[in-house]
Amino acid sequence: QANGIQVKKSGKERAKNKADKANKIEACFMIGKNAIAETGSKNVYLRIEGPDGVVLASGTESNKFEADGEQLMYSAMKEINYNGGSEDMCMGFRLPDNSEFKAGRYAISVYADGKKIGETGLTLE
């Protein structure tokens, strides 16, 4: 599930579906139970592609990871300690101040262990 969020100066967050009101996109998902997956420290990557096909990122070339044999840009990364059980988590990308999202559809993908583990979409009006 993905939402547009307006983060106020006070830190309070409200769901918004208008591109000119939202300043953060957040995706919440569950990493499923997997008895054969390696446990321990893992990096989970969130990749948000805008309506123009550009991946939202902090602008540095170091925001890359490898998946399915290619280098991809990511919007956010979180290190987790995976124990083999299911785990709910949320990750997001916040725009720099004085920036706006473009109206349209955003393609959101989640990766771990070099593979896509989930995807969804979000439309901001």
PDB file of C-alpha atoms in Angstrom, residues 41-84:
ATOM      1  CA  SER A  41      21.172  -8.272   8.311  1.00  0.00           C
ATOM      2  CA  LYS A  42      19.529  -7.403   4.971  1.00  0.00           C
ATOM      3  CA  ASN A  43      19.085  -4.220   2.983  1.00  0.00           C
ATOM      4  CA  VAL A  44      15.584  -3.492   1.705  1.00  0.00           C
ATOM      5  CA  TYR A  45      15.322  -0.970  -1.145  1.00  0.00           C
ATOM      6  CA  LEU A  46      12.364   1.201  -2.127  1.00  0.00           C
ATOM      7  CA  ARG A  47      12.303   2.405  -5.733  1.00  0.00           C
ATOM      8  CA  ILE A  48       9.760   5.055  -6.743  1.00  0.00           C
ATOM      9  CA  GLU A  49       9.505   5.888 -10.428  1.00  0.00           C
ATOM     10  CA  GLY A  50       7.658   9.094 -11.263  1.00  0.00           C
ATOM     11  CA  PRO A  51       5.146   9.656 -14.077  1.00  0.00           C
ATOM     12  CA  ASP A  52       8.037  10.897 -16.237  1.00  0.00           C
ATOM     13  CA  GLY A  53       9.972   7.623 -15.760  1.00  0.00           C
ATOM     14  CA  VAL A  54      12.607   9.221 -13.509  1.00  0.00           C
ATOM     15  CA  VAL A  55      13.439   7.441 -10.238  1.00  0.00           C
ATOM     16  CA  LEU A  56      13.025   9.666  -7.190  1.00  0.00           C
ATOM     17  CA  ALA A  57      16.374   9.760  -5.393  1.00  0.00           C
ATOM     18  CA  SER A  58      18.486  12.106  -3.315  1.00  0.00           C
ATOM     19  CA  GLY A  59      20.475  12.904  -6.444  1.00  0.00           C
ATOM     20  CA  THR A  60      23.675  11.037  -5.653  1.00  0.00           C
ATOM     21  CA  GLU A  61      25.168   8.298  -7.794  1.00  0.00           C
ATOM     22  CA  SER A  62      25.768   6.275  -4.620  1.00  0.00           C
ATOM     23  CA  ASN A  63      22.014   5.551  -4.395  1.00  0.00           C
ATOM     24  CA  LYS A  64      22.406   2.365  -6.437  1.00  0.00           C
ATOM     25  CA  PHE A  65      21.963  -1.338  -5.743  1.00  0.00           C
ATOM     26  CA  GLU A  66      22.180  -4.483  -7.839  1.00  0.00           C
ATOM     27  CA  ALA A  67      19.079  -6.453  -8.787  1.00  0.00           C
ATOM     28  CA  ASP A  68      18.680  -9.096 -11.464  1.00  0.00           C
ATOM     29  CA  GLY A  69      22.170  -8.363 -12.780  1.00  0.00           C
ATOM     30  CA  GLU A  70      21.816  -4.605 -13.250  1.00  0.00           C
ATOM     31  CA  GLN A  71      22.523  -1.458 -11.240  1.00  0.00           C
ATOM     32  CA  LEU A  72      19.335   0.376 -10.241  1.00  0.00           C
ATOM     33  CA  MET A  73      18.742   3.687  -8.472  1.00  0.00           C
ATOM     34  CA  TYR A  74      16.789   3.565  -5.222  1.00  0.00           C
ATOM     35  CA  SER A  75      14.647   6.125  -3.419  1.00  0.00           C
ATOM     36  CA  ALA A  76      15.159   4.765   0.111  1.00  0.00           C
ATOM     37  CA  MET A  77      17.069   1.960   1.809  1.00  0.00           C
ATOM     38  CA  LYS A  78      16.517   0.347   5.191  1.00  0.00           C
ATOM     39  CA  GLU A  79      18.694  -2.223   6.932  1.00  0.00           C
ATOM     40  CA  ILE A  80      16.700  -4.878   8.772  1.00  0.00           C
ATOM     41  CA  ASN A  81      17.598  -7.868  10.901  1.00  0.00           C
ATOM     42  CA  TYR A  82      15.557 -10.609   9.216  1.00  0.00           C
ATOM     43  CA  ASN A  83      14.760 -13.630  11.399  1.00  0.00           C
ATOM     44  CA  GLY A  84      12.808 -15.701   8.855  1.00  0.00           C
TER      45      GLY A  84
END
